[in-house]
Amino acid sequence: MPEMPEVETIRRELRSYILGRTFQEVMFLWPGTASGMSSQDMAARLVGRRIMEICRRGKYLIISLDDAHRLLIHLRMTGQLRVYTAPTPPEKHTRVLLKLDDGTEVHFWDQRKFGRFYLVRDENEIVGTLGPEPLSHTWQVDDFIQALRGRRASIKSLLLNQHVVAGLGNIYADEALFFAGIHPRRPGGSLTEEEVAALYEAIRYVLREALKAQGSTFSTYRRPQQETGSYQSRHHVFRRTGKPCMVCGTPIERIKIAGRSTHFCPRCQV
DNA sequence: ACCACAACCTGGCCGC
DNA sequence: TGCGGCCAGGTTGTGG
């Protein structure tokens, strides 16, 4: 569910509550959330560790600990990190309880159980193969042109591929393709350099704007204190099936690409 | 290397 | 009410 703007919003808001704090108690209520080791091991290794920094790479949160290990969290479809400043009982879908030394609690809530925690020494074990950060200056148009060259898959599925560029999901892929005027079924390799450049700018534009609006909330995305994002009110195509295109008035269509619902304007996107 | 698709889960919604 | 079927913002493994 959460894409880069949502994960980055969570990182920024969570940071002030947890930075410098120490894990006092960690309980996995759903053991499957722990990946790479047993939930008991992960809990035991986290207790007593101090939180030094919280970063993000793609859709992963990276929490640096004082023993040179890192706790990586991926929220997948429905994961939420909820912060409470007083003791709070877990809810039905709370999967992990993290209690800090000042009484703050972070509850990992995840209806669909897809979310994962990884505890590693080197974060590159998990995020090493991700593509570039879309808002970083290290990602240039030429890199994008290179990455799409010769690719036969649809541009929509390539935007969802985290090896091409990290952090886009279904919402911002559809929105970026709309702003670039590109039909989502076009093979990636068929885009002209001008089209790739337009798409590059569109990706950066929608991500920046969504970040300013603290992300998009449809169902389960919430910020650490349960607030919603507001960018959904500015979507041009995503979940606007049948509604008039904001530019030309043509009804927005919904199709299936790579198993994912895809929204686009049949007139503006060619 | 690349690509399409099933699988992982739970719950909401719609039609019958 | 209940049931089947479909939908959901992500990623991985499998097989071609």
PDB file of C-alpha atoms (C1' of nucleotides) in Angstrom:
ATOM      1  CA  MET A   1       0.000   0.000   0.000  1.00  0.00           C
ATOM      2  CA  PRO A   2       2.379   2.732   1.006  1.00  0.00           C
ATOM      3  CA  GLU A   3       4.651   3.992  -1.739  1.00  0.00           C
ATOM      4  CA  MET A   4       7.642   6.269  -1.413  1.00  0.00           C
ATOM      5  CA  PRO A   5       5.777   9.458  -0.323  1.00  0.00           C
ATOM      6  CA  GLU A   6       3.867   7.530   2.334  1.00  0.00           C
ATOM      7  CA  VAL A   7       6.944   5.716   3.673  1.00  0.00           C
ATOM      8  CA  GLU A   8       8.962   8.942   3.715  1.00  0.00           C
ATOM      9  CA  THR A   9       6.141  10.711   5.587  1.00  0.00           C
ATOM     10  CA  ILE A  10       6.102   7.911   8.152  1.00  0.00           C
ATOM     11  CA  ARG A  11       9.887   8.111   8.503  1.00  0.00           C
ATOM     12  CA  ARG A  12       9.832  11.851   9.180  1.00  0.00           C
ATOM     13  CA  GLU A  13       6.982  11.689  11.660  1.00  0.00           C
ATOM     14  CA  LEU A  14       8.185   8.598  13.496  1.00  0.00           C
ATOM     15  CA  ARG A  15      11.694   9.951  13.833  1.00  0.00           C
ATOM     16  CA  SER A  16      11.048  12.445  16.607  1.00  0.00           C
ATOM     17  CA  TYR A  17       9.323   9.822  18.751  1.00  0.00           C
ATOM     18  CA  ILE A  18      11.928   7.105  18.552  1.00  0.00           C
ATOM     19  CA  LEU A  19      15.334   8.691  17.925  1.00  0.00           C
ATOM     20  CA  GLY A  20      17.740   8.051  20.820  1.00  0.00           C
ATOM     21  CA  ARG A  21      15.285   5.749  22.567  1.00  0.00           C
ATOM     22  CA  THR A  22      16.027   2.160  23.591  1.00  0.00           C
ATOM     23  CA  PHE A  23      13.846  -0.905  22.972  1.00  0.00           C
ATOM     24  CA  GLN A  24      12.655  -2.090  26.374  1.00  0.00           C
ATOM     25  CA  GLU A  25      10.291  -4.842  25.250  1.00  0.00           C
ATOM     26  CA  VAL A  26       9.588  -6.359  21.853  1.00  0.00           C
ATOM     27  CA  MET A  27       6.792  -8.861  21.197  1.00  0.00           C
ATOM     28  CA  PHE A  28       5.902 -10.467  17.881  1.00  0.00           C
ATOM     29  CA  LEU A  29       2.195 -11.286  18.063  1.00  0.00           C
ATOM     30  CA  TRP A  30       2.425 -12.711  14.520  1.00  0.00           C
ATOM     31  CA  PRO A  31       5.792 -14.500  14.236  1.00  0.00           C
ATOM     32  CA  GLY A  32       5.718 -14.478  10.442  1.00  0.00           C
ATOM     33  CA  THR A  33       6.473 -10.767  10.454  1.00  0.00           C
ATOM     34  CA  ALA A  34      10.096 -11.548  11.360  1.00  0.00           C
ATOM     35  CA  SER A  35      12.084 -12.520   8.280  1.00  0.00           C
ATOM     36  CA  GLY A  36      15.481 -14.239   8.169  1.00  0.00           C
ATOM     37  CA  MET A  37      15.426 -15.434  11.791  1.00  0.00           C
ATOM     38  CA  SER A  38      12.875 -16.536  14.348  1.00  0.00           C
ATOM     39  CA  SER A  39      10.684 -13.893  15.912  1.00  0.00           C
ATOM     40  CA  GLN A  40      12.075 -14.835  19.330  1.00  0.00           C
ATOM     41  CA  ASP A  41      15.631 -14.229  18.148  1.00  0.00           C
ATOM     42  CA  MET A  42      14.731 -10.928  16.566  1.00  0.00           C
ATOM     43  CA  ALA A  43      12.901  -9.737  19.666  1.00  0.00           C
ATOM     44  CA  ALA A  44      15.789 -10.779  21.927  1.00  0.00           C
ATOM     45  CA  ARG A  45      18.336  -9.012  19.743  1.00  0.00           C
ATOM     46  CA  LEU A  46      16.328  -5.805  19.655  1.00  0.00           C
ATOM     47  CA  VAL A  47      15.803  -5.450  23.400  1.00  0.00           C
ATOM     48  CA  GLY A  48      18.364  -3.095  24.912  1.00  0.00           C
ATOM     49  CA  ARG A  49      19.398  -1.604  21.565  1.00  0.00           C
ATOM     50  CA  ARG A  50      19.342   2.143  21.109  1.00  0.00           C
ATOM     51  CA  ILE A  51      17.901   3.771  17.979  1.00  0.00           C
ATOM     52  CA  MET A  52      20.538   5.920  16.315  1.00  0.00           C
ATOM     53  CA  GLU A  53      18.852   6.935  13.055  1.00  0.00           C
ATOM     54  CA  ILE A  54      15.905   6.160  10.807  1.00  0.00           C
ATOM     55  CA  CYS A  55      16.360   6.337   7.039  1.00  0.00           C
ATOM     56  CA  ARG A  56      14.472   5.163   3.972  1.00  0.00           C
ATOM     57  CA  ARG A  57      15.440   3.352   0.789  1.00  0.00           C
ATOM     58  CA  GLY A  58      12.674   2.766  -1.746  1.00  0.00           C
ATOM     59  CA  LYS A  59       9.736   1.594   0.342  1.00  0.00           C
ATOM     60  CA  TYR A  60      11.928   0.249   3.162  1.00  0.00           C
ATOM     61  CA  LEU A  61      12.414   1.965   6.510  1.00  0.00           C
ATOM     62  CA  ILE A  62      15.931   1.457   7.872  1.00  0.00           C
ATOM     63  CA  ILE A  63      16.439   1.842  11.623  1.00  0.00           C
ATOM     64  CA  SER A  64      20.107   1.977  12.645  1.00  0.00           C
ATOM     65  CA  LEU A  65      20.906   0.453  16.034  1.00  0.00           C
ATOM     66  CA  ASP A  66      23.823   1.036  18.379  1.00  0.00           C
ATOM     67  CA  ASP A  67      25.257  -2.443  17.769  1.00  0.00           C
ATOM     68  CA  ALA A  68      25.888  -1.802  14.065  1.00  0.00           C
ATOM     69  CA  HIS A  69      22.813  -3.760  13.062  1.00  0.00           C
ATOM     70  CA  ARG A  70      19.864  -2.360  11.189  1.00  0.00           C
ATOM     71  CA  LEU A  71      16.181  -3.124  11.497  1.00  0.00           C
ATOM     72  CA  LEU A  72      14.528  -2.891   8.091  1.00  0.00           C
ATOM     73  CA  ILE A  73      10.739  -2.659   7.889  1.00  0.00           C
ATOM     74  CA  HIS A  74       8.629  -3.071   4.779  1.00  0.00           C
ATOM     75  CA  LEU A  75       4.951  -2.217   5.225  1.00  0.00           C
ATOM     76  CA  ARG A  76       3.852  -3.967   2.008  1.00  0.00           C
ATOM     77  CA  MET A  77       0.113  -3.511   1.436  1.00  0.00           C
ATOM     78  CA  THR A  78      -1.497  -2.719   4.783  1.00  0.00           C
ATOM     79  CA  GLY A  79       1.275  -2.153   7.323  1.00  0.00           C
ATOM     80  CA  GLN A  80       1.044   0.774   9.735  1.00  0.00           C
ATOM     81  CA  LEU A  81       3.437   1.983  12.415  1.00  0.00           C
ATOM     82  CA  ARG A  82       1.305   3.493  15.149  1.00  0.00           C
ATOM     83  CA  VAL A  83       2.832   5.597  17.911  1.00  0.00           C
ATOM     84  CA  TYR A  84       1.314   5.848  21.371  1.00  0.00           C
ATOM     85  CA  THR A  85       2.697   7.938  24.209  1.00  0.00           C
ATOM     86  CA  ALA A  86       0.953   5.822  26.864  1.00  0.00           C
ATOM     87  CA  PRO A  87       0.449   2.065  27.321  1.00  0.00           C
ATOM     88  CA  THR A  88      -2.114   0.837  24.798  1.00  0.00           C
ATOM     89  CA  PRO A  89      -3.534  -2.673  24.309  1.00  0.00           C
ATOM     90  CA  PRO A  90      -2.837  -4.284  20.915  1.00  0.00           C
ATOM     91  CA  GLU A  91      -5.663  -4.490  18.402  1.00  0.00           C
ATOM     92  CA  LYS A  92      -6.794  -7.532  16.454  1.00  0.00           C
ATOM     93  CA  HIS A  93      -4.339  -6.942  13.602  1.00  0.00           C
ATOM     94  CA  THR A  94      -1.404  -5.692  15.667  1.00  0.00           C
ATOM     95  CA  ARG A  95       1.515  -7.927  14.669  1.00  0.00           C
ATOM     96  CA  VAL A  96       4.460  -6.476  16.641  1.00  0.00           C
ATOM     97  CA  LEU A  97       4.651  -4.465  19.870  1.00  0.00           C
ATOM     98  CA  LEU A  98       7.725  -2.281  20.370  1.00  0.00           C
ATOM     99  CA  LYS A  99       7.986  -0.650  23.793  1.00  0.00           C
ATOM    100  CA  LEU A 100      10.582   2.077  24.289  1.00  0.00           C
ATOM    101  CA  ASP A 101      12.367   3.169  27.458  1.00  0.00           C
ATOM    102  CA  ASP A 102      10.366   6.388  27.873  1.00  0.00           C
ATOM    103  CA  GLY A 103       6.990   4.653  27.756  1.00  0.00           C
ATOM    104  CA  THR A 104       6.405   5.309  24.065  1.00  0.00           C
ATOM    105  CA  GLU A 105       4.943   2.364  22.191  1.00  0.00           C
ATOM    106  CA  VAL A 106       5.163   1.631  18.479  1.00  0.00           C
ATOM    107  CA  HIS A 107       2.585  -0.894  17.263  1.00  0.00           C
ATOM    108  CA  PHE A 108       3.064  -2.565  13.901  1.00  0.00           C
ATOM    109  CA  TRP A 109      -0.463  -3.120  12.638  1.00  0.00           C
ATOM    110  CA  ASP A 110      -0.889  -5.134   9.439  1.00  0.00           C
ATOM    111  CA  GLN A 111      -4.215  -6.543   8.377  1.00  0.00           C
ATOM    112  CA  ARG A 112      -2.925  -8.730   5.560  1.00  0.00           C
ATOM    113  CA  LYS A 113       0.281  -9.966   7.259  1.00  0.00           C
ATOM    114  CA  PHE A 114       2.448  -9.146   4.226  1.00  0.00           C
ATOM    115  CA  GLY A 115       4.689  -6.701   6.093  1.00  0.00           C
ATOM    116  CA  ARG A 116       8.184  -7.829   7.094  1.00  0.00           C
ATOM    117  CA  PHE A 117      10.914  -6.962   9.614  1.00  0.00           C
ATOM    118  CA  TYR A 118      14.540  -7.806   8.756  1.00  0.00           C
ATOM    119  CA  LEU A 119      17.421  -7.527  11.223  1.00  0.00           C
ATOM    120  CA  VAL A 120      20.756  -7.413   9.409  1.00  0.00           C
ATOM    121  CA  ARG A 121      24.286  -6.100   9.740  1.00  0.00           C
ATOM    122  CA  ASP A 122      24.440  -4.899   6.145  1.00  0.00           C
ATOM    123  CA  GLU A 123      21.276  -3.316   4.770  1.00  0.00           C
ATOM    124  CA  ASN A 124      22.419  -4.135   1.237  1.00  0.00           C
ATOM    125  CA  GLU A 125      21.478  -7.748   1.898  1.00  0.00           C
ATOM    126  CA  ILE A 126      17.917  -6.466   1.518  1.00  0.00           C
ATOM    127  CA  VAL A 127      18.015  -3.201  -0.438  1.00  0.00           C
ATOM    128  CA  GLY A 128      21.221  -3.728  -2.406  1.00  0.00           C
ATOM    129  CA  THR A 129      19.483  -4.566  -5.670  1.00  0.00           C
ATOM    130  CA  LEU A 130      16.984  -1.698  -5.639  1.00  0.00           C
ATOM    131  CA  GLY A 131      17.057   0.807  -8.461  1.00  0.00           C
ATOM    132  CA  PRO A 132      17.889   4.485  -7.922  1.00  0.00           C
ATOM    133  CA  GLU A 133      16.020   6.861  -5.635  1.00  0.00           C
ATOM    134  CA  PRO A 134      13.745   8.903  -7.906  1.00  0.00           C
ATOM    135  CA  LEU A 135      14.287  12.225  -6.114  1.00  0.00           C
ATOM    136  CA  SER A 136      18.032  11.814  -5.743  1.00  0.00           C
ATOM    137  CA  HIS A 137      20.390  13.815  -7.931  1.00  0.00           C
ATOM    138  CA  THR A 138      22.178  10.565  -8.681  1.00  0.00           C
ATOM    139  CA  TRP A 139      19.236   9.534 -10.860  1.00  0.00           C
ATOM    140  CA  GLN A 140      19.530  11.243 -14.232  1.00  0.00           C
ATOM    141  CA  VAL A 141      17.348  11.108 -17.359  1.00  0.00           C
ATOM    142  CA  ASP A 142      20.093   9.196 -19.158  1.00  0.00           C
ATOM    143  CA  ASP A 143      19.980   6.471 -16.509  1.00  0.00           C
ATOM    144  CA  PHE A 144      16.268   6.108 -17.127  1.00  0.00           C
ATOM    145  CA  ILE A 145      16.707   6.007 -20.920  1.00  0.00           C
ATOM    146  CA  GLN A 146      19.329   3.304 -20.432  1.00  0.00           C
ATOM    147  CA  ALA A 147      17.123   1.284 -18.080  1.00  0.00           C
ATOM    148  CA  LEU A 148      14.196   1.240 -20.543  1.00  0.00           C
ATOM    149  CA  ARG A 149      16.230   0.530 -23.662  1.00  0.00           C
ATOM    150  CA  GLY A 150      15.168  -2.700 -25.366  1.00  0.00           C
ATOM    151  CA  ARG A 151      12.560  -3.562 -22.750  1.00  0.00           C
ATOM    152  CA  ARG A 152       9.451  -5.209 -24.156  1.00  0.00           C
ATOM    153  CA  ALA A 153       7.366  -5.128 -20.981  1.00  0.00           C
ATOM    154  CA  SER A 154       4.731  -2.429 -20.598  1.00  0.00           C
ATOM    155  CA  ILE A 155       5.959   0.862 -19.212  1.00  0.00           C
ATOM    156  CA  LYS A 156       3.427   0.467 -16.392  1.00  0.00           C
ATOM    157  CA  SER A 157       4.941  -2.818 -15.208  1.00  0.00           C
ATOM    158  CA  LEU A 158       8.462  -1.395 -15.557  1.00  0.00           C
ATOM    159  CA  LEU A 159       7.534   1.530 -13.310  1.00  0.00           C
ATOM    160  CA  LEU A 160       6.346  -0.980 -10.707  1.00  0.00           C
ATOM    161  CA  ASN A 161       9.643  -2.877 -11.006  1.00  0.00           C
ATOM    162  CA  GLN A 162      11.762  -1.680  -8.078  1.00  0.00           C
ATOM    163  CA  HIS A 163      14.983  -2.511  -9.933  1.00  0.00           C
ATOM    164  CA  VAL A 164      14.206   0.128 -12.574  1.00  0.00           C
ATOM    165  CA  VAL A 165      13.476   2.894 -10.091  1.00  0.00           C
ATOM    166  CA  ALA A 166      12.702   2.456  -6.391  1.00  0.00           C
ATOM    167  CA  GLY A 167       9.607   3.687  -4.614  1.00  0.00           C
ATOM    168  CA  LEU A 168       6.834   3.885  -7.192  1.00  0.00           C
ATOM    169  CA  GLY A 169       3.688   1.810  -6.721  1.00  0.00           C
ATOM    170  CA  ASN A 170       0.349   1.582  -8.467  1.00  0.00           C
ATOM    171  CA  ILE A 171      -0.876   5.071  -7.548  1.00  0.00           C
ATOM    172  CA  TYR A 172       2.134   7.128  -8.593  1.00  0.00           C
ATOM    173  CA  ALA A 173       2.906   4.981 -11.632  1.00  0.00           C
ATOM    174  CA  ASP A 174      -0.564   5.757 -13.017  1.00  0.00           C
ATOM    175  CA  GLU A 175      -0.346   9.440 -12.063  1.00  0.00           C
ATOM    176  CA  ALA A 176       3.113   9.878 -13.589  1.00  0.00           C
ATOM    177  CA  LEU A 177       2.066   8.225 -16.859  1.00  0.00           C
ATOM    178  CA  PHE A 178      -0.896  10.601 -17.054  1.00  0.00           C
ATOM    179  CA  PHE A 179       1.262  13.702 -16.608  1.00  0.00           C
ATOM    180  CA  ALA A 180       3.712  12.388 -19.196  1.00  0.00           C
ATOM    181  CA  GLY A 181       0.875  11.657 -21.659  1.00  0.00           C
ATOM    182  CA  ILE A 182       2.008   8.056 -22.148  1.00  0.00           C
ATOM    183  CA  HIS A 183      -0.297   5.057 -22.539  1.00  0.00           C
ATOM    184  CA  PRO A 184       0.461   2.500 -19.805  1.00  0.00           C
ATOM    185  CA  ARG A 185       0.525  -0.443 -22.250  1.00  0.00           C
ATOM    186  CA  ARG A 186       3.340   0.986 -24.376  1.00  0.00           C
ATOM    187  CA  PRO A 187       6.424  -1.252 -24.297  1.00  0.00           C
ATOM    188  CA  GLY A 188       9.118   0.487 -22.243  1.00  0.00           C
ATOM    189  CA  GLY A 189      11.588   0.277 -25.099  1.00  0.00           C
ATOM    190  CA  SER A 190       9.188   2.008 -27.505  1.00  0.00           C
ATOM    191  CA  LEU A 191       9.339   5.348 -25.705  1.00  0.00           C
ATOM    192  CA  THR A 192      11.271   8.105 -27.456  1.00  0.00           C
ATOM    193  CA  GLU A 193      13.969   9.932 -25.505  1.00  0.00           C
ATOM    194  CA  GLU A 194      11.609  12.909 -25.267  1.00  0.00           C
ATOM    195  CA  GLU A 195       8.908  10.704 -23.798  1.00  0.00           C
ATOM    196  CA  VAL A 196      11.302   9.172 -21.271  1.00  0.00           C
ATOM    197  CA  ALA A 197      12.402  12.674 -20.294  1.00  0.00           C
ATOM    198  CA  ALA A 198       8.770  13.727 -19.837  1.00  0.00           C
ATOM    199  CA  LEU A 199       8.115  10.636 -17.731  1.00  0.00           C
ATOM    200  CA  TYR A 200      11.209  11.310 -15.624  1.00  0.00           C
ATOM    201  CA  GLU A 201       9.943  14.822 -14.876  1.00  0.00           C
ATOM    202  CA  ALA A 202       6.417  13.535 -14.217  1.00  0.00           C
ATOM    203  CA  ILE A 203       7.661  10.928 -11.727  1.00  0.00           C
ATOM    204  CA  ARG A 204       9.614  13.527  -9.792  1.00  0.00           C
ATOM    205  CA  TYR A 205       6.716  15.976  -9.908  1.00  0.00           C
ATOM    206  CA  VAL A 206       4.069  13.589  -8.554  1.00  0.00           C
ATOM    207  CA  LEU A 207       6.348  12.226  -5.844  1.00  0.00           C
ATOM    208  CA  ARG A 208       7.307  15.721  -4.650  1.00  0.00           C
ATOM    209  CA  GLU A 209       3.696  16.885  -4.619  1.00  0.00           C
ATOM    210  CA  ALA A 210       2.490  13.722  -2.861  1.00  0.00           C
ATOM    211  CA  LEU A 211       5.220  14.155  -0.262  1.00  0.00           C
ATOM    212  CA  LYS A 212       4.050  17.717   0.422  1.00  0.00           C
ATOM    213  CA  ALA A 213       0.540  16.337   0.974  1.00  0.00           C
ATOM    214  CA  GLN A 214       1.826  13.562   3.306  1.00  0.00           C
ATOM    215  CA  GLY A 215       0.813  10.845   0.871  1.00  0.00           C
ATOM    216  CA  SER A 216      -2.465   9.405  -0.383  1.00  0.00           C
ATOM    217  CA  THR A 217      -4.985   7.666   1.896  1.00  0.00           C
ATOM    218  CA  PHE A 218      -7.582   5.308   0.433  1.00  0.00           C
ATOM    219  CA  SER A 219      -8.111   2.641   3.038  1.00  0.00           C
ATOM    220  CA  THR A 220      -5.311   1.566   5.336  1.00  0.00           C
ATOM    221  CA  TYR A 221      -2.516   4.106   4.923  1.00  0.00           C
ATOM    222  CA  ARG A 222      -2.138   6.101   8.129  1.00  0.00           C
ATOM    223  CA  ARG A 223       0.615   8.244   9.537  1.00  0.00           C
ATOM    224  CA  PRO A 224       2.121   7.311  12.944  1.00  0.00           C
ATOM    225  CA  GLN A 225      -0.585   9.189  14.851  1.00  0.00           C
ATOM    226  CA  GLN A 226      -3.352   7.781  12.666  1.00  0.00           C
ATOM    227  CA  GLU A 227      -3.716  10.859  10.496  1.00  0.00           C
ATOM    228  CA  THR A 228      -4.428  10.453   6.805  1.00  0.00           C
ATOM    229  CA  GLY A 229      -2.569  11.873   3.827  1.00  0.00           C
ATOM    230  CA  SER A 230      -4.361  14.250   1.482  1.00  0.00           C
ATOM    231  CA  TYR A 231      -2.880  13.737  -1.973  1.00  0.00           C
ATOM    232  CA  GLN A 232      -5.785  11.455  -3.009  1.00  0.00           C
ATOM    233  CA  SER A 233      -7.859  14.611  -3.575  1.00  0.00           C
ATOM    234  CA  ARG A 234      -5.418  15.638  -6.291  1.00  0.00           C
ATOM    235  CA  HIS A 235      -5.267  12.370  -8.215  1.00  0.00           C
ATOM    236  CA  HIS A 236      -5.962  12.796 -11.916  1.00  0.00           C
ATOM    237  CA  VAL A 237      -6.551   9.153 -12.871  1.00  0.00           C
ATOM    238  CA  PHE A 238      -6.025   6.755  -9.967  1.00  0.00           C
ATOM    239  CA  ARG A 239      -9.410   5.371  -8.843  1.00  0.00           C
ATOM    240  CA  ARG A 240     -11.223   7.892 -11.031  1.00  0.00           C
ATOM    241  CA  THR A 241     -12.684   5.295 -13.426  1.00  0.00           C
ATOM    242  CA  GLY A 242     -15.576   6.777 -15.437  1.00  0.00           C
ATOM    243  CA  LYS A 243     -15.004  10.280 -14.127  1.00  0.00           C
ATOM    244  CA  PRO A 244     -14.072  13.024 -16.612  1.00  0.00           C
ATOM    245  CA  CYS A 245     -10.413  13.639 -17.325  1.00  0.00           C
ATOM    246  CA  MET A 246      -9.444  16.904 -15.636  1.00  0.00           C
ATOM    247  CA  VAL A 247      -7.744  18.033 -18.838  1.00  0.00           C
ATOM    248  CA  CYS A 248     -10.024  16.907 -21.706  1.00  0.00           C
ATOM    249  CA  GLY A 249     -13.218  15.587 -20.090  1.00  0.00           C
ATOM    250  CA  THR A 250     -12.956  12.076 -21.570  1.00  0.00           C
ATOM    251  CA  PRO A 251     -14.005   9.380 -19.049  1.00  0.00           C
ATOM    252  CA  ILE A 252     -11.042   7.782 -17.298  1.00  0.00           C
ATOM    253  CA  GLU A 253     -10.665   4.093 -18.135  1.00  0.00           C
ATOM    254  CA  ARG A 254      -9.517   1.196 -16.026  1.00  0.00           C
ATOM    255  CA  ILE A 255      -7.673  -1.786 -17.485  1.00  0.00           C
ATOM    256  CA  LYS A 256      -5.568  -4.632 -16.103  1.00  0.00           C
ATOM    257  CA  ILE A 257      -1.817  -4.618 -16.712  1.00  0.00           C
ATOM    258  CA  ALA A 258       0.483  -7.172 -15.126  1.00  0.00           C
ATOM    259  CA  GLY A 259      -2.376  -8.121 -12.835  1.00  0.00           C
ATOM    260  CA  ARG A 260      -2.728  -4.586 -11.490  1.00  0.00           C
ATOM    261  CA  SER A 261      -5.595  -2.194 -12.078  1.00  0.00           C
ATOM    262  CA  THR A 262      -4.401   0.664 -14.247  1.00  0.00           C
ATOM    263  CA  HIS A 263      -6.171   3.996 -14.737  1.00  0.00           C
ATOM    264  CA  PHE A 264      -5.595   6.329 -17.656  1.00  0.00           C
ATOM    265  CA  CYS A 265      -7.158   8.897 -19.987  1.00  0.00           C
ATOM    266  CA  PRO A 266      -7.617   7.277 -23.418  1.00  0.00           C
ATOM    267  CA  ARG A 267      -7.363  10.655 -25.112  1.00  0.00           C
ATOM    268  CA  CYS A 268      -4.462  12.330 -23.277  1.00  0.00           C
ATOM    269  CA  GLN A 269      -2.299   9.205 -23.074  1.00  0.00           C
ATOM    270  CA  VAL A 270      -1.060   7.727 -26.344  1.00  0.00           C
TER     271      VAL A 270
ATOM    272  C1'  DA B   1      18.171 -11.414 -18.653  1.00  0.00           C
ATOM    273  C1'  DC B   2      13.561 -10.816 -19.118  1.00  0.00           C
ATOM    274  C1'  DC B   3       8.644 -11.466 -18.474  1.00  0.00           C
ATOM    275  C1'  DA B   4       3.946 -13.147 -16.993  1.00  0.00           C
ATOM    276  C1'  DC B   5       1.634 -15.128 -13.434  1.00  0.00           C
ATOM    277  C1'  DA B   6       0.522 -17.455  -9.004  1.00  0.00           C
ATOM    278  C1'  DA B   7       1.076 -17.069  -4.255  1.00  0.00           C
ATOM    279  C1'  DC B   8       1.207 -14.870   0.169  1.00  0.00           C
ATOM    280  C1'  DC B   9      -3.246 -12.964   3.616  1.00  0.00           C
ATOM    281  C1'  DT B  10      -7.539 -10.599   5.332  1.00  0.00           C
ATOM    282  C1'  DG B  11     -11.610  -8.113   4.788  1.00  0.00           C
ATOM    283  C1'  DG B  12     -14.937  -5.256   2.263  1.00  0.00           C
ATOM    284  C1'  DC B  13     -18.266  -5.043  -1.226  1.00  0.00           C
ATOM    285  C1'  DC B  14     -21.546  -6.631  -4.709  1.00  0.00           C
ATOM    286  C1'  DG B  15     -24.881  -9.656  -6.699  1.00  0.00           C
ATOM    287  C1'  DC B  16     -27.730 -13.606  -6.114  1.00  0.00           C
TER     288       DC B  16
ATOM    289  C1'  DT C   1     -28.123 -13.809   6.171  1.00  0.00           C
ATOM    290  C1'  DG C   2     -25.167 -16.246   3.685  1.00  0.00           C
ATOM    291  C1'  DC C   3     -22.252 -17.482  -0.008  1.00  0.00           C
ATOM    292  C1'  DG C   4     -19.294 -16.989  -4.050  1.00  0.00           C
ATOM    293  C1'  DG C   5     -16.591 -13.986  -6.563  1.00  0.00           C
ATOM    294  C1'  DC C   6     -13.992  -9.977  -7.098  1.00  0.00           C
ATOM    295  C1'  DC C   7     -11.317  -6.204  -5.408  1.00  0.00           C
ATOM    296  C1'  DA C   8      -7.249  -4.059  -2.737  1.00  0.00           C
ATOM    297  C1'  DG C   9      -1.792   0.864  -2.760  1.00  0.00           C
ATOM    298  C1'  DG C  10       3.553  -4.964  -2.753  1.00  0.00           C
ATOM    299  C1'  DT C  11       6.906  -8.386  -3.434  1.00  0.00           C
ATOM    300  C1'  DT C  12       8.754 -13.040  -4.290  1.00  0.00           C
ATOM    301  C1'  DG C  13       9.231 -17.446  -6.496  1.00  0.00           C
ATOM    302  C1'  DT C  14       8.471 -20.238 -10.535  1.00  0.00           C
ATOM    303  C1'  DG C  15       8.471 -21.554 -15.080  1.00  0.00           C
ATOM    304  C1'  DG C  16       8.805 -20.378 -19.873  1.00  0.00           C
TER     305       DG C  16
END
